[in-house]
Each structure stands twice: as C-alpha cells, then as structure tokens.
Coordinates of N, CA, C and O in Angstrom, one line a residue:
X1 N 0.8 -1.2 0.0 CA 0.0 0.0 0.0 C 0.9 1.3 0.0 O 0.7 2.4 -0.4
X2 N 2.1 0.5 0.8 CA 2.7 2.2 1.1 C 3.3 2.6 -0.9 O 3.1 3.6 -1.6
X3 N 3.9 1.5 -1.0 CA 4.3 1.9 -2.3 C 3.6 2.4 -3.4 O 4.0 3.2 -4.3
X4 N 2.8 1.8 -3.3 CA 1.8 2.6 -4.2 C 1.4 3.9 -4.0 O 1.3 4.7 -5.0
X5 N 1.2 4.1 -3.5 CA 1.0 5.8 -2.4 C 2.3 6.3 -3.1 O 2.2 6.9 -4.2
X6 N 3.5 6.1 -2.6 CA 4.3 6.5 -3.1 C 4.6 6.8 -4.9 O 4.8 7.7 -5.7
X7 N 4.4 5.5 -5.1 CA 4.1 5.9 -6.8 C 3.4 6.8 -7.5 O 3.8 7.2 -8.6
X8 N 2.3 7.0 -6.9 CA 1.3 7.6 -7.3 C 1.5 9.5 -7.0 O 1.2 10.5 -7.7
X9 N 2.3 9.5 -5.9 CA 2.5 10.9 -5.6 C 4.2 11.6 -6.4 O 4.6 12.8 -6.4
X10 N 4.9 10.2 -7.0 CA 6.4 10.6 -8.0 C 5.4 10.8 -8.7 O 4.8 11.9 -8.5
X11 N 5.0 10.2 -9.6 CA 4.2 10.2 -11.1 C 3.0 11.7 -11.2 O 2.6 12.3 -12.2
X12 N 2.8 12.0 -9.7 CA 1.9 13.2 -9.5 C 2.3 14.7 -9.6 O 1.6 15.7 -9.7
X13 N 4.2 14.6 -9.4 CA 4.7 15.5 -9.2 C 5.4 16.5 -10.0 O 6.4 16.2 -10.7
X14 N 5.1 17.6 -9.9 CA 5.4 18.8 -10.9 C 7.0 18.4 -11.4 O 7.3 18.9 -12.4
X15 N 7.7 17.8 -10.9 CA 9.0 18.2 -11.3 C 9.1 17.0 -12.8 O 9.7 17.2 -13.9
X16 N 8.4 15.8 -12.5 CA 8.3 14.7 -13.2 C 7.8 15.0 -14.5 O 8.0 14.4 -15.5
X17 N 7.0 16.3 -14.4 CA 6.2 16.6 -16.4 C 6.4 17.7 -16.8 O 6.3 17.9 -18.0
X18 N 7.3 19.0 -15.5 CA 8.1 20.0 -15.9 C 9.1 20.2 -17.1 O 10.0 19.4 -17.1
X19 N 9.1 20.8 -18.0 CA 10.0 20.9 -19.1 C 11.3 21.0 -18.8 O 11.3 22.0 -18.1
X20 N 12.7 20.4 -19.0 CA 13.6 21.2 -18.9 C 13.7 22.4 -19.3 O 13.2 22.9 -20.3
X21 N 14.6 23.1 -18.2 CA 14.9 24.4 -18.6 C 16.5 24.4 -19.0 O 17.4 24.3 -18.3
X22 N 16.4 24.4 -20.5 CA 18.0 24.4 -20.8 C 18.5 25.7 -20.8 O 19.6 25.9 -20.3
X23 N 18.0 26.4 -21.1 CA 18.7 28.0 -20.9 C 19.5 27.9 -19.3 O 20.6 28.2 -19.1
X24 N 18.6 27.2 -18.2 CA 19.3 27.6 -16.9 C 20.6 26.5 -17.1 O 21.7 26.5 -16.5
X25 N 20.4 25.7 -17.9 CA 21.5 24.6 -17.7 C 22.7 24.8 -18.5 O 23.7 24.1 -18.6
X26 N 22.3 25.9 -19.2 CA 23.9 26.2 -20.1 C 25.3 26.7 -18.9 O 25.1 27.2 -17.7
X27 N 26.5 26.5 -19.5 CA 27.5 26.7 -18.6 C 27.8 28.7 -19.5 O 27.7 29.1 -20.6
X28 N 28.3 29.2 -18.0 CA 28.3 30.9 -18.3 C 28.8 30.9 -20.0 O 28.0 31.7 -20.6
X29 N 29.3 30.6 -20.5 CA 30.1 30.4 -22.1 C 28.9 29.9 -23.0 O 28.4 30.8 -23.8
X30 N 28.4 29.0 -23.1 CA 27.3 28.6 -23.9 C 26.2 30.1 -23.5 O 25.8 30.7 -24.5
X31 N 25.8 30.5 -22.2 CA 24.9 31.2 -22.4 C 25.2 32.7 -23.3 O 24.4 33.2 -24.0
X32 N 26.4 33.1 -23.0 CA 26.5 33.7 -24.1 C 26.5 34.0 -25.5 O 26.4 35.1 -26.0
X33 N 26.7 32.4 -26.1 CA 26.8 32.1 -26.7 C 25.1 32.7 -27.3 O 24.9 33.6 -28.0
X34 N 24.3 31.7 -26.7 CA 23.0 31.7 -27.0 C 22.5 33.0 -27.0 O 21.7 33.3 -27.8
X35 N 22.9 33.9 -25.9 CA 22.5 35.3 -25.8 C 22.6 35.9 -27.3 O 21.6 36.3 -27.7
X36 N 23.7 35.9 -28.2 CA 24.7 36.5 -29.3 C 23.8 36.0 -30.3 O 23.7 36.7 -31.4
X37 N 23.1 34.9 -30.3 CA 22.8 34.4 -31.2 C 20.9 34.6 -31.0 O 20.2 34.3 -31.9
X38 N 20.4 34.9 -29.9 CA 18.9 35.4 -30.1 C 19.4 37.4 -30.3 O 18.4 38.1 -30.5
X39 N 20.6 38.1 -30.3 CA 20.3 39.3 -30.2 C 20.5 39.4 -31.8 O 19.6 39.9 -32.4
X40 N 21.6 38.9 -32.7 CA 21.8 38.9 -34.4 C 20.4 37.9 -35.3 O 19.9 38.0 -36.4
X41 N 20.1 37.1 -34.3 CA 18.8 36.5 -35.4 C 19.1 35.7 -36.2 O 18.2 35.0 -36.6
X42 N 20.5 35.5 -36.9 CA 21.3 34.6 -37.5 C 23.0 34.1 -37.2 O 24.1 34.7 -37.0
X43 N 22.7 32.8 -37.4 CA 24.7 32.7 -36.9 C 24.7 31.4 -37.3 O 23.6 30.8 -37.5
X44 N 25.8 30.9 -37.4 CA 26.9 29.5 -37.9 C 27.5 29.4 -36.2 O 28.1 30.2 -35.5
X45 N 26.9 28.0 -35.9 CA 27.3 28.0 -34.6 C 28.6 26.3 -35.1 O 28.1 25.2 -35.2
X46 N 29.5 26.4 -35.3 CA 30.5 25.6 -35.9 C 31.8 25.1 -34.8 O 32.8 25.7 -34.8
X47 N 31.7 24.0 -34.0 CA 32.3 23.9 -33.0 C 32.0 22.1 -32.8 O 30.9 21.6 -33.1
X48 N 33.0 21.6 -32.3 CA 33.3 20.5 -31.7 C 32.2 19.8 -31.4 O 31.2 20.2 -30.7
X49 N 32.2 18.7 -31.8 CA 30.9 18.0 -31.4 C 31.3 17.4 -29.8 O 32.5 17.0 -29.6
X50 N 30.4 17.4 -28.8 CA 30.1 17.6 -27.3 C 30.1 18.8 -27.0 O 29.6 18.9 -25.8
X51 N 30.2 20.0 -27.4 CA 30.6 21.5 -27.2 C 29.4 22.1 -26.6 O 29.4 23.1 -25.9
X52 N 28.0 21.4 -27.0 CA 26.8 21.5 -26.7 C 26.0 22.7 -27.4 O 25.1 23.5 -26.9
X53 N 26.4 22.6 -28.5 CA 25.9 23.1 -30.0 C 24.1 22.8 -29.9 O 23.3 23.7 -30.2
X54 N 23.8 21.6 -29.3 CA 21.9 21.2 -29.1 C 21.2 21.9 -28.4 O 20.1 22.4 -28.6
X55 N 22.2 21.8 -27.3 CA 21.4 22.1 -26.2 C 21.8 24.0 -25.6 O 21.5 24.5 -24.5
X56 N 22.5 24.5 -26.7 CA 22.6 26.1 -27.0 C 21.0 26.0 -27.6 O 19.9 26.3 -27.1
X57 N 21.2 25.3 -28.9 CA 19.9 25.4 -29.9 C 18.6 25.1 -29.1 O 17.5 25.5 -29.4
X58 N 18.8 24.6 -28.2 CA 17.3 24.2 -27.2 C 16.9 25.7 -26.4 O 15.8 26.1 -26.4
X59 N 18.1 26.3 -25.7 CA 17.8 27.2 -25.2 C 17.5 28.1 -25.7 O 16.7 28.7 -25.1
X60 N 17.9 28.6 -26.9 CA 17.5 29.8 -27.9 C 15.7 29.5 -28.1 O 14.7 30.1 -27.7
X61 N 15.9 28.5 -28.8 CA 14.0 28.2 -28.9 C 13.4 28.7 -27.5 O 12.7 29.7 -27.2
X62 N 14.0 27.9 -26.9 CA 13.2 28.8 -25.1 C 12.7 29.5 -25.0 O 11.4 29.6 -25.1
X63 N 13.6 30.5 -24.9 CA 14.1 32.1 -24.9 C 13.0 32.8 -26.1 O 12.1 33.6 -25.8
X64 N 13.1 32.5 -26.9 CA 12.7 33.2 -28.0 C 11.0 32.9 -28.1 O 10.1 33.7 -28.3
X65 N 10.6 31.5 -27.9 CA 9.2 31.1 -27.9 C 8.5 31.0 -29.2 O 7.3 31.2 -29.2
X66 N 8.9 30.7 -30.1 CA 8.6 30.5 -31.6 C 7.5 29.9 -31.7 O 7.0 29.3 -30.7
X67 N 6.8 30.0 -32.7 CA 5.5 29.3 -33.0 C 6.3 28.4 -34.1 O 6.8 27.4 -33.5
X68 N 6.6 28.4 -35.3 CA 7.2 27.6 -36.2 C 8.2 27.6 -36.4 O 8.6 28.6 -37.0
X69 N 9.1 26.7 -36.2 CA 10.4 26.1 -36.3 C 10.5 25.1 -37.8 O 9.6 24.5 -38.4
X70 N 11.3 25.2 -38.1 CA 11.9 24.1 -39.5 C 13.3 23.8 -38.6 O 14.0 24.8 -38.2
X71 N 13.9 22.3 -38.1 CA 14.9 21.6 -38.2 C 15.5 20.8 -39.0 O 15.4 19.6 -38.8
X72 N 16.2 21.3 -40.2 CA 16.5 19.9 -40.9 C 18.2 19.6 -40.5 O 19.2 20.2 -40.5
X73 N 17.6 17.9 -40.3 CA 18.9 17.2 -40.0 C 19.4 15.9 -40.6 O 18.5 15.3 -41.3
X74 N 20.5 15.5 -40.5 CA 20.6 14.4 -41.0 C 19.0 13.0 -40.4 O 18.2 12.9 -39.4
X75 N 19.1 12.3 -41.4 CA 17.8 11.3 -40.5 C 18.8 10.3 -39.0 O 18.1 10.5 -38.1
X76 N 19.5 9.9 -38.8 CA 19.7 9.4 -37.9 C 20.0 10.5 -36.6 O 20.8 10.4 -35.7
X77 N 19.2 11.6 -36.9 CA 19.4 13.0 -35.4 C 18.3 13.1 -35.1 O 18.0 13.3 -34.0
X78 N 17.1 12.7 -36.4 CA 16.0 13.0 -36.1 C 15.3 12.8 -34.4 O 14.9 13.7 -33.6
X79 N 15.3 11.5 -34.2 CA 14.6 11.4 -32.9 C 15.8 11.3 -31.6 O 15.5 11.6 -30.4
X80 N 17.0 10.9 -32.1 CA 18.2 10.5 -31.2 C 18.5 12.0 -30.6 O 18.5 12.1 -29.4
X81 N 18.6 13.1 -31.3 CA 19.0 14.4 -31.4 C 17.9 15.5 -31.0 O 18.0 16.1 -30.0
X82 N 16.9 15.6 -31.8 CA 16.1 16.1 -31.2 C 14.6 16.0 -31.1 O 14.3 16.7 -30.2
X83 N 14.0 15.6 -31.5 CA 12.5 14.7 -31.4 C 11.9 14.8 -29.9 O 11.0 15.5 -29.4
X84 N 13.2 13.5 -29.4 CA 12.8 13.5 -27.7 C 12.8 14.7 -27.0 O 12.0 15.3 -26.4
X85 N 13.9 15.0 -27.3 CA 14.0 16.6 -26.4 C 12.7 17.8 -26.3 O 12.0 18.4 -25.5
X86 N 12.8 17.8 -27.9 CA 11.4 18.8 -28.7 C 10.5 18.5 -27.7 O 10.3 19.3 -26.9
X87 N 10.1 17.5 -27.7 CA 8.7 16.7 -27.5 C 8.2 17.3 -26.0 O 7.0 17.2 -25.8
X88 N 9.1 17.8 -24.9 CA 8.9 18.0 -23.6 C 8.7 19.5 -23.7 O 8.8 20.1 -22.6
X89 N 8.3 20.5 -24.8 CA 7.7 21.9 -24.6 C 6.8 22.0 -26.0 O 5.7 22.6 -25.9
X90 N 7.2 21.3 -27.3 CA 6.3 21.8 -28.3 C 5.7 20.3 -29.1 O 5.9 19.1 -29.0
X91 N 5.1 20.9 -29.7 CA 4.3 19.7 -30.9 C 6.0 19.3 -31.8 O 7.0 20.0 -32.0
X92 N 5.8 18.3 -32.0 CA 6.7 17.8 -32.9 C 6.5 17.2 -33.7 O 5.9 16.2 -33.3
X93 N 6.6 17.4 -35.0 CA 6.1 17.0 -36.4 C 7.4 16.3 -37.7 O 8.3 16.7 -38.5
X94 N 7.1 15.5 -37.4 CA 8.2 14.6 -38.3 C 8.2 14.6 -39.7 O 9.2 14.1 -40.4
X95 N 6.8 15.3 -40.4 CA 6.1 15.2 -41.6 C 5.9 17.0 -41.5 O 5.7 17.7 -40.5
X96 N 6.0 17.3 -43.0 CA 5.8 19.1 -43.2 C 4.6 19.3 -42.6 O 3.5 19.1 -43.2
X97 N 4.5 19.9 -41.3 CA 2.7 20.2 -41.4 C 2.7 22.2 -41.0 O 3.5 22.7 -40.2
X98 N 2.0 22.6 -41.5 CA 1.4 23.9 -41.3 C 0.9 24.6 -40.2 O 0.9 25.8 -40.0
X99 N 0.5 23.3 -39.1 CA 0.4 24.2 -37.8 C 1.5 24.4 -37.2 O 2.5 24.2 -37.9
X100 N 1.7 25.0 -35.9 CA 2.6 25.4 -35.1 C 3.1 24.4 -34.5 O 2.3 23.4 -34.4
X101 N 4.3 24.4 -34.0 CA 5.0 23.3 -34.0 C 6.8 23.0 -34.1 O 7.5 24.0 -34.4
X102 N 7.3 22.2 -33.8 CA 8.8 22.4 -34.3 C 8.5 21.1 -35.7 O 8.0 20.0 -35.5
X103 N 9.1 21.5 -36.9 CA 9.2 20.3 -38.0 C 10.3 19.8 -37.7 O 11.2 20.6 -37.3
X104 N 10.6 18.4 -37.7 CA 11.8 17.9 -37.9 C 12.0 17.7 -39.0 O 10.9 17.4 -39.4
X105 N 13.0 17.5 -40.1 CA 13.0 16.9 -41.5 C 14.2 16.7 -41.9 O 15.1 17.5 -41.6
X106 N 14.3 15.5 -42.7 CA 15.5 15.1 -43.0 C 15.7 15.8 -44.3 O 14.8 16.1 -45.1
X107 N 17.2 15.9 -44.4 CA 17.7 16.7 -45.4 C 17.3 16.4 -47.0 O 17.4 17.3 -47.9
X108 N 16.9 14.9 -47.2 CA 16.6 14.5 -48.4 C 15.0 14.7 -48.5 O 14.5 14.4 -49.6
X109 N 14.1 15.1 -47.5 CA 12.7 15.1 -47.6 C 12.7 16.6 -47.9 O 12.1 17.3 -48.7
X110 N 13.7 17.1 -47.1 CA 14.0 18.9 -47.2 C 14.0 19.3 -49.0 O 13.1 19.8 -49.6
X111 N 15.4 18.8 -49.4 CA 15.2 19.3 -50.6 C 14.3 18.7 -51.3 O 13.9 19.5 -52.2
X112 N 13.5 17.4 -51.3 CA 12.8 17.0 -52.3 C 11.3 17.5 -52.1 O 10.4 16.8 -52.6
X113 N 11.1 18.7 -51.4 CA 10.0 19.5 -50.6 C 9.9 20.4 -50.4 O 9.1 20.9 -49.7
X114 N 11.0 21.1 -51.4 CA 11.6 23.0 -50.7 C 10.3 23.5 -51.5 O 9.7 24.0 -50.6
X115 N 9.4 23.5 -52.8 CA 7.7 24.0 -52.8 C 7.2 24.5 -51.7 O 6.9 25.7 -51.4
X116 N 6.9 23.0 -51.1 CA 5.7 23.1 -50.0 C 6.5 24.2 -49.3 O 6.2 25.4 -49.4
X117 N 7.8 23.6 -48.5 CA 8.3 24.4 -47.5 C 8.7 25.8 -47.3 O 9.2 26.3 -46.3
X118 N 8.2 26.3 -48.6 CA 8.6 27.9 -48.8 C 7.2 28.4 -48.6 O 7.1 29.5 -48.1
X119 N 6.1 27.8 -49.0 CA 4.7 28.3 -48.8 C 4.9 28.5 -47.3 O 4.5 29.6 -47.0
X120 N 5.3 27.8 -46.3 CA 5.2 27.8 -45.1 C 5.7 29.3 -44.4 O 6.7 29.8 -44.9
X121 N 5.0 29.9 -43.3 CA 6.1 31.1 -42.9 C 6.8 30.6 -42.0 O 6.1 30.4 -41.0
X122 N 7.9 30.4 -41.9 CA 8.5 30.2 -40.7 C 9.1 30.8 -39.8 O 9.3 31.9 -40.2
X123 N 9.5 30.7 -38.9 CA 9.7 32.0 -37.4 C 11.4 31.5 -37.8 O 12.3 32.3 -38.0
X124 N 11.5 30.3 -37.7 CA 13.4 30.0 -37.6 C 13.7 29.0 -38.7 O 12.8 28.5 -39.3
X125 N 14.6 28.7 -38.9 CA 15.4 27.5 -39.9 C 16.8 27.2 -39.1 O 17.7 28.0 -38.8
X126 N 16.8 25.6 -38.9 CA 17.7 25.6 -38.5 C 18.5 24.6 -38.6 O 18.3 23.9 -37.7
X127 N 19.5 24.0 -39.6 CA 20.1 23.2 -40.3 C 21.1 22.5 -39.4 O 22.1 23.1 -39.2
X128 N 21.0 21.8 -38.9 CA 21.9 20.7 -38.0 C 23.0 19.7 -39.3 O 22.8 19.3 -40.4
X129 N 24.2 19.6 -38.4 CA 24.9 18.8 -39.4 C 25.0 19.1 -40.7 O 24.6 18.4 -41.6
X130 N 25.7 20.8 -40.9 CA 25.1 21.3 -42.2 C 26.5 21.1 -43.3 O 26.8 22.1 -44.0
X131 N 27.1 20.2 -43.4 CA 28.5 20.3 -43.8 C 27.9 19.8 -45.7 O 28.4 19.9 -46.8
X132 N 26.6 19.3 -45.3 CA 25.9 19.6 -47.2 C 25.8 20.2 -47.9 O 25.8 20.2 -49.1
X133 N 25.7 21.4 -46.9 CA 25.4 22.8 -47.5 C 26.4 23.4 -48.6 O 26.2 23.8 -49.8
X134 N 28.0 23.3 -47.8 CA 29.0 23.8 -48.6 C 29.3 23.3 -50.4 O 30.1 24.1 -50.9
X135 N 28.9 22.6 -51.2 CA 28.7 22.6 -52.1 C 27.7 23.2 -52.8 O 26.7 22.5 -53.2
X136 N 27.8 24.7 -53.1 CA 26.8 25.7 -53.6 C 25.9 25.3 -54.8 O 24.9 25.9 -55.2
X137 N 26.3 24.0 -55.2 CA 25.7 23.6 -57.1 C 24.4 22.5 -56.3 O 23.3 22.3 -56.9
X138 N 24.7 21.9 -55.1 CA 23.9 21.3 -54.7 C 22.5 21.6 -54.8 O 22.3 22.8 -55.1
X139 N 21.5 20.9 -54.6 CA 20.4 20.8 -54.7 C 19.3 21.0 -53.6 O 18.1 21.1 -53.8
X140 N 20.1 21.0 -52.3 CA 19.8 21.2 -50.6 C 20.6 22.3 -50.5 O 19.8 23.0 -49.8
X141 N 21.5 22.8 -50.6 CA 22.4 24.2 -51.0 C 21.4 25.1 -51.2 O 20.7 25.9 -50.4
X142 N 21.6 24.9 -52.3 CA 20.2 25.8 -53.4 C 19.1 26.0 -52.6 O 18.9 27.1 -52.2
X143 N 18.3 25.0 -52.4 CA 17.2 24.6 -51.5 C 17.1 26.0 -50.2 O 16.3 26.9 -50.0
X144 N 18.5 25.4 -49.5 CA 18.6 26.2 -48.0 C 18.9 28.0 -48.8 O 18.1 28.7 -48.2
X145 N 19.4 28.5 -49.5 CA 19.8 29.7 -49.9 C 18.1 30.2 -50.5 O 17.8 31.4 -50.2
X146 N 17.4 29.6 -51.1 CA 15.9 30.0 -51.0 C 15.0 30.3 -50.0 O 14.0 30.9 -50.1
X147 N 15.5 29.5 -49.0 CA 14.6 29.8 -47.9 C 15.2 30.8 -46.7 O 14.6 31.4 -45.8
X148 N 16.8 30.8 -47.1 CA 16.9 31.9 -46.0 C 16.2 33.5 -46.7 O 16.2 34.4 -45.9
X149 N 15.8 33.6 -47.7 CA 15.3 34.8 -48.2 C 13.8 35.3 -47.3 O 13.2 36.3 -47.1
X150 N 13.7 34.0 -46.9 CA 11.9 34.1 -46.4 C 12.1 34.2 -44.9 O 11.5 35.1 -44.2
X151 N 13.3 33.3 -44.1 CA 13.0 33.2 -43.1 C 14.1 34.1 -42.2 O 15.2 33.8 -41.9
X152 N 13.6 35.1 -41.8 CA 14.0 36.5 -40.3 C 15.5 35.7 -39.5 O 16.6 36.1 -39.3
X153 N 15.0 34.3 -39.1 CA 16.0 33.9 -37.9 C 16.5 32.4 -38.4 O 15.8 31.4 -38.2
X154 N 17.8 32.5 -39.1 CA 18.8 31.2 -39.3 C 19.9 31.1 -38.7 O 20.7 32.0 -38.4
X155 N 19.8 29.4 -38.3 CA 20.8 28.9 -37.2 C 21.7 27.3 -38.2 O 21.3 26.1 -38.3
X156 N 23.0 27.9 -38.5 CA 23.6 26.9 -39.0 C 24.5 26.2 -38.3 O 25.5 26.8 -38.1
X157 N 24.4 24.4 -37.6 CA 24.9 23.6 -37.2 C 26.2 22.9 -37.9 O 26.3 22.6 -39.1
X158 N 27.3 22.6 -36.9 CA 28.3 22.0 -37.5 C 29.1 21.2 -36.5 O 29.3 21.8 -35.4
X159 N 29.5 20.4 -36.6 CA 30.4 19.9 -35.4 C 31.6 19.2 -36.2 O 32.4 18.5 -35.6
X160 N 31.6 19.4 -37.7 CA 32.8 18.3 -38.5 C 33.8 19.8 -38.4 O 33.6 21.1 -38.4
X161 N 34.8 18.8 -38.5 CA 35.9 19.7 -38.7 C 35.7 20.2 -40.0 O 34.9 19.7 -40.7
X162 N 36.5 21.5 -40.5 CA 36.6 22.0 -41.8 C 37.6 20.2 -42.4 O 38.4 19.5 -41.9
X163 N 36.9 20.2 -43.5 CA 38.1 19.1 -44.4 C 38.3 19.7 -45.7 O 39.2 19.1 -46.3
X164 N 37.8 20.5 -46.4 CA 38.2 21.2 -47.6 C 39.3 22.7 -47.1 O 40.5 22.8 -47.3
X165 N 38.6 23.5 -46.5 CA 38.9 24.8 -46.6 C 38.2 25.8 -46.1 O 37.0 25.7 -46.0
X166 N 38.9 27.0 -45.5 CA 38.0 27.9 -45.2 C 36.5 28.2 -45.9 O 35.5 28.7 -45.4
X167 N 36.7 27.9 -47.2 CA 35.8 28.4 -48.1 C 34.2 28.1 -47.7 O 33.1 28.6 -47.8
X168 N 34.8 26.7 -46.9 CA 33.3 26.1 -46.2 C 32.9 26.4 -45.0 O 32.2 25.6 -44.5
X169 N 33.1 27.2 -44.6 CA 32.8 28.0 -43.6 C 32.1 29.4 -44.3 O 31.1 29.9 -43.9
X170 N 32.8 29.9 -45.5 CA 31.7 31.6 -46.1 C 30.9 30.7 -46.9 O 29.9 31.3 -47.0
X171 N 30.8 29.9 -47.5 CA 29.9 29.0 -47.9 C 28.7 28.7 -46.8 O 27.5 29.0 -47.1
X172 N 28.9 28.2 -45.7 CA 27.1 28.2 -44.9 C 27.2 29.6 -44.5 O 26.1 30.1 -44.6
X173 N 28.3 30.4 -44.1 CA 27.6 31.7 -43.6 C 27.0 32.2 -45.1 O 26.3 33.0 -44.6
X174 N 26.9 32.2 -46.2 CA 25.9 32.6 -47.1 C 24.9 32.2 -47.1 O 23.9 32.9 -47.4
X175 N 25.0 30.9 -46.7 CA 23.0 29.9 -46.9 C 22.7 30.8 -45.0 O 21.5 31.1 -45.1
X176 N 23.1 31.0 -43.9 CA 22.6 31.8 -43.3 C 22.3 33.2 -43.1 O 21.6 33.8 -42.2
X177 N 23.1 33.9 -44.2 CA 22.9 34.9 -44.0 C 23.6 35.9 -43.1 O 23.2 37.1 -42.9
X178 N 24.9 35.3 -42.6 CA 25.1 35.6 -41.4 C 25.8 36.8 -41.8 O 26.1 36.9 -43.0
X179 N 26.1 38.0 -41.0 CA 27.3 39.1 -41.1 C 28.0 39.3 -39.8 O 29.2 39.6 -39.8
X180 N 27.4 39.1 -38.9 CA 28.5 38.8 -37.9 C 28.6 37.6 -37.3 O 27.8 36.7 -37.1
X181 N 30.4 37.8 -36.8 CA 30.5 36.7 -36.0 C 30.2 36.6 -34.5 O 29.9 37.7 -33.9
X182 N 30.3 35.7 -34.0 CA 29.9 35.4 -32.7 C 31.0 36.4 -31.9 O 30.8 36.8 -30.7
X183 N 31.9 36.7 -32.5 CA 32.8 37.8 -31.7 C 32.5 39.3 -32.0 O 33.2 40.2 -31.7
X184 N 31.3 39.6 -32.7 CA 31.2 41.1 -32.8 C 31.9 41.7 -34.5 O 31.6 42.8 -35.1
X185 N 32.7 40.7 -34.9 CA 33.1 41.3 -36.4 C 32.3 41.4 -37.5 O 31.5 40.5 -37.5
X186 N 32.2 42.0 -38.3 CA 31.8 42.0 -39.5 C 32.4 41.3 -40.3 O 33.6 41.3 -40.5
X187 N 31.4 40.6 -40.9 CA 32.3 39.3 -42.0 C 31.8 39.6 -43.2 O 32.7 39.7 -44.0
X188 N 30.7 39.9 -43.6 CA 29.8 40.1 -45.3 C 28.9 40.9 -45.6 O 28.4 40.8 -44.5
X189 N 28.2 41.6 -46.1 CA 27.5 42.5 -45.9 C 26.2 41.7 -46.8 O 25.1 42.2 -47.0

C-alpha cells in the first residue's frame, strides 16, 4: 500500500512533467553564446561536437518562444537528437505540417519538398549537421539559400571539422545569412 501511495505521488509530481529548462542549464560560455545568437537572429554555430551546440539550440528556442520552427537534419538526429528533447515543450512533427510546431526533417525530404516548404512562414530555420550545404551547385544548398530569403532567424549547425577549406565555412555563412561573427566582427554585408 505504502508503495503505491508513493508511486502515485512521483508520477503526480510537478518536477516529473516540468519541461527542462536548458537555458538555466547552459555553462556561463554557452549562455553567451546563446545570448549573441537570439540578439543577431542569424549565426553559424560551428564547434566540436560535445561543445553542446543542441542544447545552446534548445535554449535559444526557449528564450525566443517561436510558434514555427523548421529543423533539418541528417535522418539518424531526427529522434536520437532532437525529437525526444522537442517533444517536452512543443508539438513535434516529423512530416511538413502547417500548424505550429517544431518540423523535424531530414535533409533529403527537405530538398525534395523545398515548394511546399517555402509556402510555409517560418519564425526559424535551423540546419543541423550542415557540412551539405558547402557545395553551392547542390540541390539542398540551393534549396537552404531560398529559404533563408523568407526566413528572419537562421541557425547553422556544424560539429565536423573544416576538411576542404575555409571556403566552407563563407559557404554556410551565405546559406545563413550571417554578417556577424559570434565575436562582434563584421564578416559580409
């Protein structure tokens, strides 16, 4: 009896259906980070994978409160990466849908969908694992450089090292849009 009692009052308890709060869980460096990147509205967040590149991107959503989100990621991030996470403050939608929501979508549904997905208005775009991008002739390239025209707030993900050249780095800061860096410089107009 007693345990059940007790079960009943874990399972009952605000902390158990509470959302994380990742904003409070960033370390003083990440929140900065995240700060820099809800005050420009656009940035290439390009750093080490563990660096906690996600869970910056979790807190920004927070912070900001978006009604529609677009995530496109590789398909093996979809649910491992962010799905589960999503799923503890917004609707999560695996499939293009038009209500509010975060979309998850994989990069081959992305480009083979960029139509629909431009009718869509979107509040953010935000390309995880974007090392596709850097080939400008591409077809998901192309794709992402149409949509940053529509959408106010892009966030480009990276955690691979450069293996070509700098050039792949002003290559996604174009499909984002970006002009400054995370340090305050001017990079493109």
């Amino acid at each position: 009896m007693k345990s059940s009692k007790l079960r009943a009052s874990l399972l009952s308890s605000s902390s158990l259906t509470r959302p994380s709060d990742w904003y409070a869980m960033l370390s003083p460096e990440q929140r900065v980070i995240a700060d820099k990147i809800i005050e420009v509205g656009c940035a290439c967040l390009l750093s080490e994978q563990g660096t906690g590149k996600t869970i910056i991107t979790l807190a920004v959503l927070q912070k900001l409160m978006l009604k529609k989100v677009l995530i496109v990621t590789p398909l093996t991030s979809i649910e491992v990466t962010w799905s589960r996470r999503l799923r503890e403050r917004w609707n999560v939608h695996l499939e293009l849908e038009k209500e509010d929501g975060v979309n998850v979508l994989g990069y081959e549904f992305f480009r083979n969908n960029i139509k629909k997905i431009l009718k869509i208005k979107w509040d953010m775009v935000i390309f995880d694992e974007s090392q596709g991008l850097k080939d400008r002739g591409s077809k998901q390239s192309r794709a992402a450089r149409r949509l940053r025209l529509l959408v106010k707030r892009r966030l480009i993900l990276s955690g691979t090292p450069i293996d070509d050249s700098p050039i792949d780095i002003a290559r996604k800061r174009v499909v984002s849009g970006t002009s400054v860096d995370l340090g305050g410089r001017r990079i493109i107009k």
